[in-house]
Amino acid sequence: MPDSNANNNSETFALSQEQANLLTAIALRIRQSLDLEVILSQTVAEVRQFLQTDRVLIYRFEPDWSGVVVVESIRYQAQTVFGFKIEDPCFAAEHIEKYRQGRIHIIENVLEANLAPCYTDVLNAFEVKANLVVPILANGELWGLLIAHHCESSRQWQPAEVELLKQLSTQVGIAVQQAELYEQVQSLNSYLEQKVKQRTAKLQSSVKFETLIRKVTEKVRDSLDEPQILQTVTQELGRVLKIERCKIELYNSDRSMATVAYEYTIESPNCQGTVRQVANFPELYQQLLQKQSLQFVEKVPELSPRKIQATRLVCPIFDDRGILGNLWLLRPKEELFEQSEIMLVEQVANQCAIAIRQARLYQQSQIQVEELAKLNIIKDDFLRTISHELRTPMSSIQLASETLEALLEKEIGSNKSATFTRVLDIFRSACQRQNQLVDDLLTLCYIDAKKETMTMQWLELSVWLPQIIEPFQERINTQNQELLVDVLPSLPLFKSDVSTIKRALTELLNNACKYTPAGERIIISAQPMQDGIKLTVSNTGIEIPLSEQQRVFDKFYRIPNHDPWQYGGTGIGLALVKKLVELLGGKIQLASQPRQTNFIIFLPCETMMNEVSEI
């Protein structure tokens, strides 16, 4: 008997050691692998081997508490139940709760277990004689069952075997939790990767869209060529959005017709120049004329021989002044335009409206400029003709007046009355003014040709300017004015055309004499500049309003109510001065302040003293 007990103890220890080894192997496998299918398959195989039974399987519950055999290990020639979906009507809620609480169901003999018929039918269908069922819990919920079937005969399940399956079910539950957690992590990673890809794609699209908008905006700002701008728009939209066709149609003045003005396409036919009657498509154009963008799928008329349908996006081109046309885009019917793409096209359409308005305004202004240029040519021709026509009679009148004065001097001598002398003075002065007017007109008409005849000479302003003012001294004294020259003796020589600069200064001095009140001062000065010389003609006692300063150099413009000596004038003098100064490569400015007005001439010139020897 002792020997018998020793043998029994030895057999029990061997069984416990084998059980421990099996648990250790399965636990290690669970730690090393996240492949639940492999873990479960190897687990049922090793358990069946350990139990020396016919079938070991894992049964997984579905949400409706039916279930399916997800893995099994069977002895040779045993019936397979892998993949079977089992709906056990006897499996009620009370059984679920018992299994959740850890119930272990042991059946040593199916025929003697007094089971419910429905359960017996399931076991008999699988040829089961003895059955051992252990619940598998994962995250506190009933996940499935670990089941051992003995099919050859009834079987008495040993406590050690029951304990083994119980511990193994715990390890399987851990494996299920790990696998599900890993699956969740993988799913989350996939979701995040997808989100990152989508976000990256959106950012890339945003960059492309921003680049397109910037390019179109710069094109609109830098160019006034409508065809070039709109052709660029269609090409860039086609390239960025990767679409088959992009076209711009423009309405006529009453919006009764729409003509395809520009088109980008990667395949024929090209529809540029196609005209559509708006009245033939009332539903479509009614919405477009209400400034609504549209997206729809239809058979493309220009591709109708091939009976192709496509997705169309239409965005109206409009501004606050009205609708100009529409921007059409085409894609295969399976591909819709996203909201971001629609917003992009609407922004581009707005830029197109700006471009069209700018270009058309520029065209209108160019037409007006051309018309004004034609009018100026006609006016200049008229002035040139009338000046020539006036020169001969005015020369005759002046000659007649001089002859009349000589004859009267000879006949009457010094016995002329004061009235008679005054009449002759008025006659002579009027002839001189009219001749000066004719000369000024001819100079304005032929001033461009004068550049070819200019002769550049060195001038010493400290000597030359006093000579310029001599003819005005008598007039200055008569009008009780003061005329001064402010020039440094050390002022360098400068080179210019004497007749041109003299004519300009004479006109300015004449103007100063006409508009300076009695008792005021006229000053002509010269100052050296870094790259030229500054000549200034100033007069005190008078101010030109700011509103008049921009127009004083216009032809035939006269400042009202600024002629104290009632000389009158034609408004040609200052326009002539400006032309003469520009002919010399210089510029003239007006600076007027209370009780003083300055006309300032800037002339580029050579002022090097070492060139005096060349004179």
mmCIF file with all atom_site columns, N, CA and C in Angstrom, residues 276 281-289 294 296 314 328:
data_model
loop_
_atom_site.group_PDB
_atom_site.id
_atom_site.type_symbol
_atom_site.label_atom_id
_atom_site.label_alt_id
_atom_site.label_comp_id
_atom_site.label_asym_id
_atom_site.label_entity_id
_atom_site.label_seq_id
_atom_site.pdbx_PDB_ins_code
_atom_site.Cartn_x
_atom_site.Cartn_y
_atom_site.Cartn_z
_atom_site.occupancy
_atom_site.B_iso_or_equiv
_atom_site.pdbx_formal_charge
_atom_site.auth_seq_id
_atom_site.auth_comp_id
_atom_site.auth_asym_id
_atom_site.auth_atom_id
_atom_site.pdbx_PDB_model_num
ATOM 1  N N  . ARG A 1 276 ? -24.062 80.537 -76.984 1.00 0.00 ? 276 ARG A N  1
ATOM 2  C CA . ARG A 1 276 ? -25.307 79.936 -76.505 1.00 0.00 ? 276 ARG A CA 1
ATOM 3  C C  . ARG A 1 276 ? -26.340 81.028 -76.271 1.00 0.00 ? 276 ARG A C  1
ATOM 4  N N  . PHE A 1 281 ? -31.780 78.028 -72.210 1.00 0.00 ? 281 PHE A N  1
ATOM 5  C CA . PHE A 1 281 ? -31.448 77.320 -70.967 1.00 0.00 ? 281 PHE A CA 1
ATOM 6  C C  . PHE A 1 281 ? -31.955 78.159 -69.784 1.00 0.00 ? 281 PHE A C  1
ATOM 7  N N  . PRO A 1 282 ? -33.269 78.331 -69.672 1.00 0.00 ? 282 PRO A N  1
ATOM 8  C CA . PRO A 1 282 ? -33.817 79.279 -68.682 1.00 0.00 ? 282 PRO A CA 1
ATOM 9  C C  . PRO A 1 282 ? -33.513 78.897 -67.236 1.00 0.00 ? 282 PRO A C  1
ATOM 10 N N  . GLU A 1 283 ? -33.636 77.612 -66.880 1.00 0.00 ? 283 GLU A N  1
ATOM 11 C CA . GLU A 1 283 ? -33.424 77.214 -65.489 1.00 0.00 ? 283 GLU A CA 1
ATOM 12 C C  . GLU A 1 283 ? -31.972 77.427 -65.078 1.00 0.00 ? 283 GLU A C  1
ATOM 13 N N  . LEU A 1 284 ? -31.056 77.095 -65.975 1.00 0.00 ? 284 LEU A N  1
ATOM 14 C CA . LEU A 1 284 ? -29.635 77.238 -65.676 1.00 0.00 ? 284 LEU A CA 1
ATOM 15 C C  . LEU A 1 284 ? -29.255 78.704 -65.510 1.00 0.00 ? 284 LEU A C  1
ATOM 16 N N  . TYR A 1 285 ? -29.540 79.506 -66.513 1.00 0.00 ? 285 TYR A N  1
ATOM 17 C CA . TYR A 1 285 ? -29.071 80.888 -66.489 1.00 0.00 ? 285 TYR A CA 1
ATOM 18 C C  . TYR A 1 285 ? -29.862 81.760 -65.531 1.00 0.00 ? 285 TYR A C  1
ATOM 19 N N  . GLN A 1 286 ? -31.077 81.347 -65.190 1.00 0.00 ? 286 GLN A N  1
ATOM 20 C CA . GLN A 1 286 ? -31.826 82.109 -64.196 1.00 0.00 ? 286 GLN A CA 1
ATOM 21 C C  . GLN A 1 286 ? -31.102 82.107 -62.856 1.00 0.00 ? 286 GLN A C  1
ATOM 22 N N  . GLN A 1 287 ? -30.577 80.950 -62.473 1.00 0.00 ? 287 GLN A N  1
ATOM 23 C CA . GLN A 1 287 ? -29.837 80.862 -61.211 1.00 0.00 ? 287 GLN A CA 1
ATOM 24 C C  . GLN A 1 287 ? -28.487 81.558 -61.311 1.00 0.00 ? 287 GLN A C  1
ATOM 25 N N  . LEU A 1 288 ? -27.801 81.393 -62.464 1.00 0.00 ? 288 LEU A N  1
ATOM 26 C CA . LEU A 1 288 ? -26.496 82.036 -62.626 1.00 0.00 ? 288 LEU A CA 1
ATOM 27 C C  . LEU A 1 288 ? -26.627 83.550 -62.607 1.00 0.00 ? 288 LEU A C  1
ATOM 28 N N  . LEU A 1 289 ? -27.672 84.070 -63.236 1.00 0.00 ? 289 LEU A N  1
ATOM 29 C CA . LEU A 1 289 ? -27.870 85.517 -63.246 1.00 0.00 ? 289 LEU A CA 1
ATOM 30 C C  . LEU A 1 289 ? -28.254 86.057 -61.874 1.00 0.00 ? 289 LEU A C  1
ATOM 31 N N  . LEU A 1 294 ? -23.321 76.713 -59.201 1.00 0.00 ? 294 LEU A N  1
ATOM 32 C CA . LEU A 1 294 ? -24.047 75.464 -59.397 1.00 0.00 ? 294 LEU A CA 1
ATOM 33 C C  . LEU A 1 294 ? -23.078 74.319 -59.638 1.00 0.00 ? 294 LEU A C  1
ATOM 34 N N  . PHE A 1 296 ? -23.566 70.177 -60.917 1.00 0.00 ? 296 PHE A N  1
ATOM 35 C CA . PHE A 1 296 ? -24.549 69.193 -61.358 1.00 0.00 ? 296 PHE A CA 1
ATOM 36 C C  . PHE A 1 296 ? -23.873 68.232 -62.328 1.00 0.00 ? 296 PHE A C  1
ATOM 37 N N  . VAL A 1 314 ? -20.245 75.572 -62.153 1.00 0.00 ? 314 VAL A N  1
ATOM 38 C CA . VAL A 1 314 ? -20.387 76.869 -62.815 1.00 0.00 ? 314 VAL A CA 1
ATOM 39 C C  . VAL A 1 314 ? -20.426 77.957 -61.746 1.00 0.00 ? 314 VAL A C  1
ATOM 40 N N  . TRP A 1 328 ? -16.721 77.957 -66.077 1.00 0.00 ? 328 TRP A N  1
ATOM 41 C CA . TRP A 1 328 ? -17.183 76.563 -66.154 1.00 0.00 ? 328 TRP A CA 1
ATOM 42 C C  . TRP A 1 328 ? -16.003 75.624 -65.947 1.00 0.00 ? 328 TRP A C  1
#
